[in-house]
Amino acid sequence: MLPDEATSSLGLNRAASSIVLPVHGNVYPIGSYNVTLNIGQPPKPYFLDPDTGSDLTWLQCDAPCVRCTEAPHPLYRPNNDLVVCKDPLCEALHAPGSHKCDNPEQCDYEVEYADGGSSLGVLVRDAFLLNFTNGNQRTTHLALGCGYDQLPGSSYHPIDGVLGLGKGKPSIVSQLSNQGLVRHVIGLAELIVGGKSTGFRNLVMVFDSGSSYTYLNSQAYQFLTSWLKRELTGKPLKEALDDKTLPLCWKGRKPFRNIRDVKTYFKPLALRFASGRKDTTLFELPPEAYLIISSKGNVCLGILNGGEVGLQNSNIIGDISMQDKMVIYDNEKQMIGWGPGNCDQLPKSRSFSFW
């Protein structure tokens, strides 16, 4: 398991300096990780859900707030620096052909997430205080959402907002790129179970730190669950139909305390990424990277059916599968790398597999 406090880094300049953000949380039972960002003038701390699968960064906002969920800090109070409707960032928030604003002097937005949560608000610009690993600080102005109407999703937990780390124009990474602080990572993979190919190739995989669990498309998910059930035949496990923690759970003769109690019953999984060259790279998934122990002491599969949440053919590598891995997003080279590591420290070597 990852420790309750880990570290996230974002490279910011050609001198290899980085922003380091403390990360708090876990996959289960909290189901999320939060980072702290200091925003506003004067800067105030806010806990944000880091999400590499979405673009917009937003805070629950006293504008005033129509509907706001429970939050760790007082609501964000925006300044008067509104992003206007014709701004390219505003256009990028809307689907092609649907960009329009009731007021040309402001940019309205609405974002919806796979768990049913949403945020409605306006786009503003404000100061972000960034701390570098070399001890320097820098304040830069970035656009973010002032969310005055939020609906919690099924995986809701108290947060001040979302940190969008996707590749779209509104994302923090893209905005920093446009300011010259960073240069402006999806991959195709093959599913491997027990060391053998499943025949499921060219799976569109998205590394999404905003997702607690990993998702496969319906066909790959059905194959995986059928294979697991066959593998567990004759072993002292049976389906725990009364445990609704996740769709598929198993119980033993007595409650399990941790994954070590059951890992001998489960084989490792892997995703094989091909790079355009002849070589391939494995993203290994030991039992700890796809199983959890529920509050009932049962073992549950932390890989879910993406078809049931509208992902169609897309697949997601979520937090559960990134445990005990240092995942590097190399924006300079448009690559993703990973390797085993102590996730409460910054990496000290280059021993990473890059795809």
Short mmCIF file of C-alpha atoms in Angstrom, two decimals:
data_model
loop_
_atom_site.label_atom_id
_atom_site.label_comp_id
_atom_site.label_asym_id
_atom_site.label_seq_id
_atom_site.Cartn_x
_atom_site.Cartn_y
_atom_site.Cartn_z
CA MET A 1 0.00 0.00 0.00
CA LEU A 2 1.04 3.58 -0.50
CA PRO A 3 1.62 5.42 2.75
CA ASP A 4 -1.03 7.92 3.80
CA GLU A 5 1.28 10.73 2.71
CA ALA A 6 3.03 10.50 -0.65
CA THR A 7 4.67 12.94 -2.99
CA SER A 8 3.68 14.35 -6.37
CA SER A 9 6.12 16.26 -8.58
CA LEU A 10 5.67 18.35 -11.70
CA GLY A 11 8.79 19.39 -13.61
CA LEU A 12 8.78 23.10 -14.22
CA ASN A 13 11.93 24.29 -15.93
CA ARG A 14 14.96 23.24 -17.87
CA ALA A 15 17.06 23.25 -14.69
CA ALA A 16 15.05 20.21 -13.59
CA SER A 17 13.44 22.02 -10.69
CA SER A 18 10.05 20.65 -9.65
CA ILE A 19 6.95 21.61 -7.77
CA VAL A 20 6.36 19.12 -4.97
CA LEU A 21 2.85 18.77 -3.59
CA PRO A 22 2.10 16.72 -0.45
CA VAL A 23 -0.43 13.99 -1.23
CA HIS A 24 -2.73 12.63 1.48
CA GLY A 25 -5.18 9.73 1.33
CA ASN A 26 -5.47 6.10 0.27
CA VAL A 27 -7.40 3.89 -2.14
CA TYR A 28 -9.53 2.18 0.53
CA PRO A 29 -11.47 3.10 2.56
CA ILE A 30 -11.10 6.83 1.73
CA GLY A 31 -10.92 6.19 -2.00
CA SER A 32 -8.98 9.29 -2.94
CA TYR A 33 -5.82 11.38 -2.69
CA ASN A 34 -5.67 15.14 -2.14
CA VAL A 35 -2.93 17.70 -2.81
CA THR A 36 -2.55 21.11 -1.19
CA LEU A 37 -2.34 24.25 -3.36
CA ASN A 38 -2.07 27.84 -2.16
CA ILE A 39 -4.31 30.08 -4.26
CA GLY A 40 -5.41 33.72 -4.06
CA GLN A 41 -4.05 37.01 -2.76
CA PRO A 42 -3.11 36.51 -0.01
CA PRO A 43 -2.59 32.78 -0.74
CA LYS A 44 -4.77 30.34 1.16
CA PRO A 45 -4.46 26.53 1.27
CA TYR A 46 -6.99 24.30 -0.48
CA PHE A 47 -7.23 20.52 -0.76
CA LEU A 48 -7.74 19.44 -4.39
CA ASP A 49 -8.36 16.05 -5.96
CA PRO A 50 -5.56 15.57 -8.55
CA ASP A 51 -7.12 14.28 -11.76
CA THR A 52 -4.97 13.46 -14.81
CA GLY A 53 -8.16 12.46 -16.64
CA SER A 54 -9.74 15.92 -16.74
CA ASP A 55 -8.61 19.42 -17.69
CA LEU A 56 -10.34 22.01 -15.53
CA THR A 57 -9.07 23.01 -12.10
CA TRP A 58 -11.88 24.40 -9.95
CA LEU A 59 -12.65 25.39 -6.37
CA GLN A 60 -15.94 25.51 -4.51
CA CYS A 61 -16.65 29.20 -4.61
CA ASP A 62 -18.49 31.81 -2.57
CA ALA A 63 -19.92 33.69 -5.54
CA PRO A 64 -22.31 33.14 -3.72
CA CYS A 65 -22.66 29.36 -3.65
CA VAL A 66 -25.99 27.88 -4.74
CA ARG A 67 -25.07 24.30 -3.83
CA CYS A 68 -21.73 23.41 -2.28
CA THR A 69 -20.66 20.16 -0.69
CA GLU A 70 -18.79 19.68 2.57
CA ALA A 71 -15.25 21.05 2.26
CA PRO A 72 -12.13 21.09 4.48
CA HIS A 73 -11.63 24.86 4.16
CA PRO A 74 -13.83 27.97 3.85
CA LEU A 75 -15.15 28.57 0.36
CA TYR A 76 -12.84 30.26 -2.13
CA ARG A 77 -13.62 33.96 -2.61
CA PRO A 78 -12.68 35.01 -6.16
CA ASN A 79 -11.22 38.31 -7.25
CA ASN A 80 -12.83 40.24 -10.08
CA ASP A 81 -10.53 38.89 -12.81
CA LEU A 82 -13.08 37.09 -14.98
CA VAL A 83 -12.12 35.12 -18.10
CA VAL A 84 -14.20 36.52 -20.97
CA CYS A 85 -16.31 34.40 -23.30
CA LYS A 86 -14.09 34.83 -26.36
CA ASP A 87 -10.93 33.70 -24.52
CA PRO A 88 -9.43 30.53 -26.14
CA LEU A 89 -9.50 28.83 -22.73
CA CYS A 90 -13.25 29.35 -22.60
CA GLU A 91 -13.72 27.97 -26.09
CA ALA A 92 -11.68 24.89 -25.16
CA LEU A 93 -14.06 24.11 -22.30
CA HIS A 94 -16.98 23.60 -24.67
CA ALA A 95 -17.64 21.01 -27.36
CA PRO A 96 -17.08 22.19 -30.96
CA GLY A 97 -20.05 24.19 -32.15
CA SER A 98 -21.52 24.59 -28.66
CA HIS A 99 -19.46 27.52 -27.41
CA LYS A 100 -21.77 30.29 -26.25
CA CYS A 101 -22.14 32.46 -23.18
CA ASP A 102 -25.12 34.29 -21.74
CA ASN A 103 -22.77 37.13 -20.83
CA PRO A 104 -19.84 37.96 -23.17
CA GLU A 105 -17.92 39.37 -20.20
CA GLN A 106 -17.65 35.98 -18.48
CA CYS A 107 -17.01 32.33 -19.29
CA ASP A 108 -19.57 29.87 -17.95
CA TYR A 109 -18.58 26.23 -17.53
CA GLU A 110 -20.13 22.92 -16.53
CA VAL A 111 -18.10 19.74 -16.02
CA GLU A 112 -19.45 16.26 -15.33
CA TYR A 113 -17.51 13.25 -14.06
CA ALA A 114 -17.92 9.51 -14.56
CA ASP A 115 -19.19 9.01 -10.99
CA GLY A 116 -22.09 11.42 -11.60
CA GLY A 117 -20.53 14.41 -9.86
CA SER A 118 -20.52 17.83 -11.49
CA SER A 119 -19.49 21.46 -11.07
CA LEU A 120 -21.10 24.56 -12.56
CA GLY A 121 -19.52 27.98 -12.41
CA VAL A 122 -17.47 30.68 -14.12
CA LEU A 123 -13.82 30.83 -15.15
CA VAL A 124 -11.56 33.29 -13.28
CA ARG A 125 -7.84 34.00 -13.03
CA ASP A 126 -5.99 34.13 -9.74
CA ALA A 127 -2.55 33.80 -8.21
CA PHE A 128 -1.03 30.36 -7.53
CA LEU A 129 1.91 30.25 -5.12
CA LEU A 130 4.27 27.51 -6.36
CA ASN A 131 7.02 26.03 -4.19
CA PHE A 132 10.05 24.57 -5.95
CA THR A 133 12.34 21.79 -4.75
CA ASN A 134 15.30 24.18 -4.96
CA GLY A 135 13.68 26.33 -2.26
CA ASN A 136 12.42 29.07 -4.57
CA GLN A 137 8.84 30.29 -4.69
CA ARG A 138 7.00 31.76 -7.64
CA THR A 139 3.56 33.29 -8.01
CA THR A 140 1.86 32.89 -11.38
CA HIS A 141 -1.65 33.69 -12.54
CA LEU A 142 -3.67 30.76 -13.87
CA ALA A 143 -7.29 30.24 -14.88
CA LEU A 144 -9.52 28.11 -12.67
CA GLY A 145 -13.18 27.45 -12.19
CA CYS A 146 -15.18 29.27 -9.53
CA GLY A 147 -17.74 26.56 -8.85
CA TYR A 148 -20.95 27.85 -7.31
CA ASP A 149 -23.14 24.77 -7.94
CA GLN A 150 -21.75 21.30 -7.15
CA LEU A 151 -23.38 17.88 -7.12
CA PRO A 152 -21.45 15.11 -5.34
CA GLY A 153 -20.75 11.89 -7.22
CA SER A 154 -20.94 8.32 -5.98
CA SER A 155 -17.27 8.46 -4.93
CA TYR A 156 -17.65 11.81 -3.15
CA HIS A 157 -15.35 12.81 -0.30
CA PRO A 158 -14.90 16.26 1.27
CA ILE A 159 -12.66 18.36 -1.00
CA ASP A 160 -12.22 22.02 -1.87
CA GLY A 161 -12.03 21.27 -5.59
CA VAL A 162 -10.29 19.40 -8.41
CA LEU A 163 -6.79 19.83 -9.85
CA GLY A 164 -7.10 19.17 -13.60
CA LEU A 165 -3.88 17.69 -15.00
CA GLY A 166 -5.14 16.59 -18.42
CA LYS A 167 -3.75 17.65 -21.81
CA GLY A 168 -6.45 20.13 -22.82
CA LYS A 169 -5.85 23.88 -23.02
CA PRO A 170 -7.56 24.68 -19.68
CA SER A 171 -5.40 22.26 -17.66
CA ILE A 172 -2.80 23.58 -15.24
CA VAL A 173 -0.07 21.71 -17.15
CA SER A 174 -1.07 23.34 -20.45
CA GLN A 175 -1.31 26.80 -18.91
CA LEU A 176 2.15 26.45 -17.37
CA SER A 177 3.38 25.27 -20.76
CA ASN A 178 2.01 28.38 -22.46
CA GLN A 179 3.85 30.49 -19.89
CA GLY A 180 7.10 28.73 -20.77
CA LEU A 181 7.38 26.92 -17.44
CA VAL A 182 6.82 23.43 -18.85
CA ARG A 183 6.57 21.95 -22.27
CA HIS A 184 3.71 20.31 -23.08
CA VAL A 185 0.95 12.49 -21.63
CA ILE A 186 -2.84 7.62 -23.65
CA GLY A 187 -1.27 4.34 -24.71
CA LEU A 188 -2.25 1.05 -26.35
CA ALA A 189 -1.73 -2.08 -24.26
CA GLU A 190 -2.22 -5.85 -24.27
CA LEU A 191 -3.79 -7.55 -21.24
CA ILE A 192 -1.64 -10.31 -19.70
CA VAL A 193 -3.01 -12.68 -17.02
CA GLY A 194 -0.86 -15.18 -15.16
CA GLY A 195 1.98 -14.50 -17.58
CA LYS A 196 -0.10 -15.38 -20.66
CA SER A 197 -1.65 -13.20 -23.34
CA THR A 198 -5.42 -12.89 -23.31
CA GLY A 199 -5.70 -11.81 -26.94
CA PHE A 200 -6.98 -8.41 -25.84
CA ARG A 201 -4.60 -6.05 -27.63
CA ASN A 202 -4.65 -2.37 -28.49
CA LEU A 203 -6.57 -1.51 -25.33
CA VAL A 204 -6.79 2.28 -25.08
CA MET A 205 -5.35 2.96 -21.62
CA VAL A 206 -5.57 6.27 -19.75
CA PHE A 207 -3.49 6.91 -16.64
CA ASP A 208 -6.03 8.64 -14.40
CA SER A 209 -4.99 9.64 -10.90
CA GLY A 210 -8.53 10.92 -10.33
CA SER A 211 -9.92 7.37 -10.44
CA SER A 212 -9.65 5.23 -7.31
CA TYR A 213 -10.02 1.98 -9.25
CA THR A 214 -8.93 0.54 -12.58
CA TYR A 215 -11.49 0.03 -15.37
CA LEU A 216 -11.50 -2.34 -18.36
CA ASN A 217 -13.94 -2.34 -21.25
CA SER A 218 -16.81 -4.80 -20.93
CA GLN A 219 -15.27 -7.60 -23.01
CA ALA A 220 -11.89 -7.50 -21.26
CA TYR A 221 -13.59 -7.22 -17.86
CA GLN A 222 -15.82 -10.24 -18.51
CA PHE A 223 -12.79 -12.24 -19.65
CA LEU A 224 -10.83 -11.26 -16.54
CA THR A 225 -13.59 -12.11 -14.07
CA SER A 226 -14.27 -15.46 -15.76
CA TRP A 227 -10.55 -16.28 -15.67
CA LEU A 228 -10.32 -15.35 -11.99
CA LYS A 229 -13.28 -17.55 -11.09
CA ARG A 230 -11.66 -20.49 -12.90
CA GLU A 231 -8.35 -19.85 -11.17
CA LEU A 232 -10.02 -19.84 -7.75
CA THR A 233 -11.80 -23.17 -8.29
CA GLY A 234 -10.76 -25.56 -5.53
CA LYS A 235 -9.27 -22.83 -3.37
CA PRO A 236 -10.72 -21.90 0.05
CA LEU A 237 -12.55 -18.85 -1.31
CA LYS A 238 -16.16 -18.37 -2.34
CA GLU A 239 -18.04 -15.37 -3.65
CA ALA A 240 -19.25 -13.01 -0.94
CA LEU A 241 -22.59 -12.08 -2.47
CA ASP A 242 -23.59 -10.12 0.63
CA ASP A 243 -20.58 -7.80 0.39
CA LYS A 244 -21.48 -4.79 -1.77
CA THR A 245 -18.16 -2.97 -1.31
CA LEU A 246 -17.29 -3.74 -4.95
CA PRO A 247 -19.07 -5.83 -7.60
CA LEU A 248 -16.93 -8.96 -7.05
CA CYS A 249 -15.75 -10.06 -3.60
CA TRP A 250 -14.68 -13.38 -2.07
CA LYS A 251 -14.74 -14.63 1.51
CA GLY A 252 -12.47 -17.13 3.22
CA ARG A 253 -12.86 -19.38 6.24
CA LYS A 254 -12.19 -16.35 8.43
CA PRO A 255 -11.92 -12.61 7.74
CA PHE A 256 -8.77 -11.45 5.98
CA ARG A 257 -6.66 -8.73 7.55
CA ASN A 258 -4.60 -7.68 4.55
CA ILE A 259 -3.66 -8.66 1.00
CA ARG A 260 -0.78 -10.80 2.28
CA ASP A 261 -3.39 -13.25 3.61
CA VAL A 262 -4.72 -13.94 0.09
CA LYS A 263 -2.00 -13.07 -2.43
CA THR A 264 -0.97 -16.73 -2.86
CA TYR A 265 -4.42 -17.43 -4.34
CA PHE A 266 -4.13 -14.77 -7.06
CA LYS A 267 -1.72 -14.58 -9.98
CA PRO A 268 -0.14 -11.36 -11.22
CA LEU A 269 -1.61 -9.39 -14.10
CA ALA A 270 0.16 -7.05 -16.48
CA LEU A 271 -0.37 -4.58 -19.30
CA ARG A 272 2.13 -4.77 -22.15
CA PHE A 273 2.72 -1.45 -23.90
CA ALA A 274 4.31 -1.35 -27.34
CA SER A 275 6.30 1.78 -28.24
CA GLY A 276 6.40 2.07 -32.00
CA ARG A 277 9.69 0.24 -31.92
CA LYS A 278 10.11 -3.51 -31.49
CA ASP A 279 10.54 -3.36 -27.73
CA THR A 280 7.66 -3.47 -25.25
CA THR A 281 7.21 -2.33 -21.67
CA LEU A 282 5.26 -4.12 -18.94
CA PHE A 283 3.08 -2.36 -16.40
CA GLU A 284 2.97 -5.10 -13.76
CA LEU A 285 -0.07 -5.62 -11.54
CA PRO A 286 0.67 -7.87 -8.54
CA PRO A 287 -2.33 -8.80 -6.38
CA GLU A 288 -1.77 -5.69 -4.25
CA ALA A 289 -2.39 -3.57 -7.36
CA TYR A 290 -5.84 -4.94 -8.17
CA LEU A 291 -7.31 -6.25 -4.88
CA ILE A 292 -8.56 -4.62 -1.67
CA ILE A 293 -9.68 -5.99 1.69
CA SER A 294 -13.18 -4.76 2.53
CA SER A 295 -14.43 -3.71 5.96
CA LYS A 296 -16.09 -7.15 6.16
CA GLY A 297 -12.73 -8.87 5.86
CA ASN A 298 -13.35 -10.10 2.33
CA VAL A 299 -11.08 -9.68 -0.69
CA CYS A 300 -12.56 -7.64 -3.56
CA LEU A 301 -11.53 -7.05 -7.15
CA GLY A 302 -10.47 -3.41 -7.64
CA ILE A 303 -10.82 -3.64 -11.43
CA LEU A 304 -14.29 -2.59 -12.57
CA ASN A 305 -16.42 -2.76 -15.72
CA GLY A 306 -15.87 0.47 -17.63
CA GLY A 307 -18.88 -0.21 -19.83
CA GLU A 308 -21.15 0.27 -16.82
CA VAL A 309 -19.93 3.84 -16.28
CA GLY A 310 -19.98 4.92 -19.93
CA LEU A 311 -16.31 4.47 -20.79
CA GLN A 312 -17.14 2.38 -23.88
CA ASN A 313 -13.80 1.21 -25.33
CA SER A 314 -11.59 3.31 -23.08
CA ASN A 315 -9.75 1.74 -20.15
CA ILE A 316 -8.40 3.46 -17.04
CA ILE A 317 -5.39 2.74 -14.86
CA GLY A 318 -6.48 4.13 -11.50
CA ASP A 319 -4.86 4.77 -8.14
CA ILE A 320 -5.13 1.15 -6.98
CA SER A 321 -2.82 0.01 -9.79
CA MET A 322 -0.32 2.83 -9.26
CA GLN A 323 0.41 1.77 -5.68
CA ASP A 324 4.11 1.32 -4.90
CA LYS A 325 4.99 2.84 -8.28
CA MET A 326 6.50 6.18 -9.06
CA VAL A 327 4.67 7.30 -12.21
CA ILE A 328 6.46 9.98 -14.22
CA TYR A 329 4.65 12.15 -16.76
CA ASP A 330 7.40 13.41 -19.08
CA ASN A 331 5.79 16.39 -20.79
CA GLU A 332 9.01 17.25 -22.61
CA LYS A 333 9.08 13.94 -24.52
CA GLN A 334 5.36 13.09 -24.39
CA MET A 335 6.10 9.87 -22.50
CA ILE A 336 4.92 8.09 -19.35
CA GLY A 337 7.36 6.20 -17.18
CA TRP A 338 7.04 4.09 -14.07
CA GLY A 339 9.10 2.04 -11.69
CA PRO A 340 8.99 0.60 -8.16
CA GLY A 341 9.69 3.16 -5.52
CA ASN A 342 9.15 4.52 -2.06
CA CYS A 343 6.34 6.92 -2.88
CA ASP A 344 6.97 9.24 0.04
CA GLN A 345 10.28 10.31 -1.50
CA LEU A 346 11.34 11.83 -4.79
CA PRO A 347 13.13 9.41 -7.15
CA LYS A 348 16.92 9.46 -6.98
CA SER A 349 17.64 7.35 -10.05
CA ARG A 350 16.49 6.89 -13.63
CA SER A 351 15.46 3.24 -13.19
CA PHE A 352 12.07 3.70 -14.83
CA SER A 353 10.35 1.94 -17.71
CA PHE A 354 9.24 4.56 -20.26
CA TRP A 355 6.61 4.09 -22.91
#
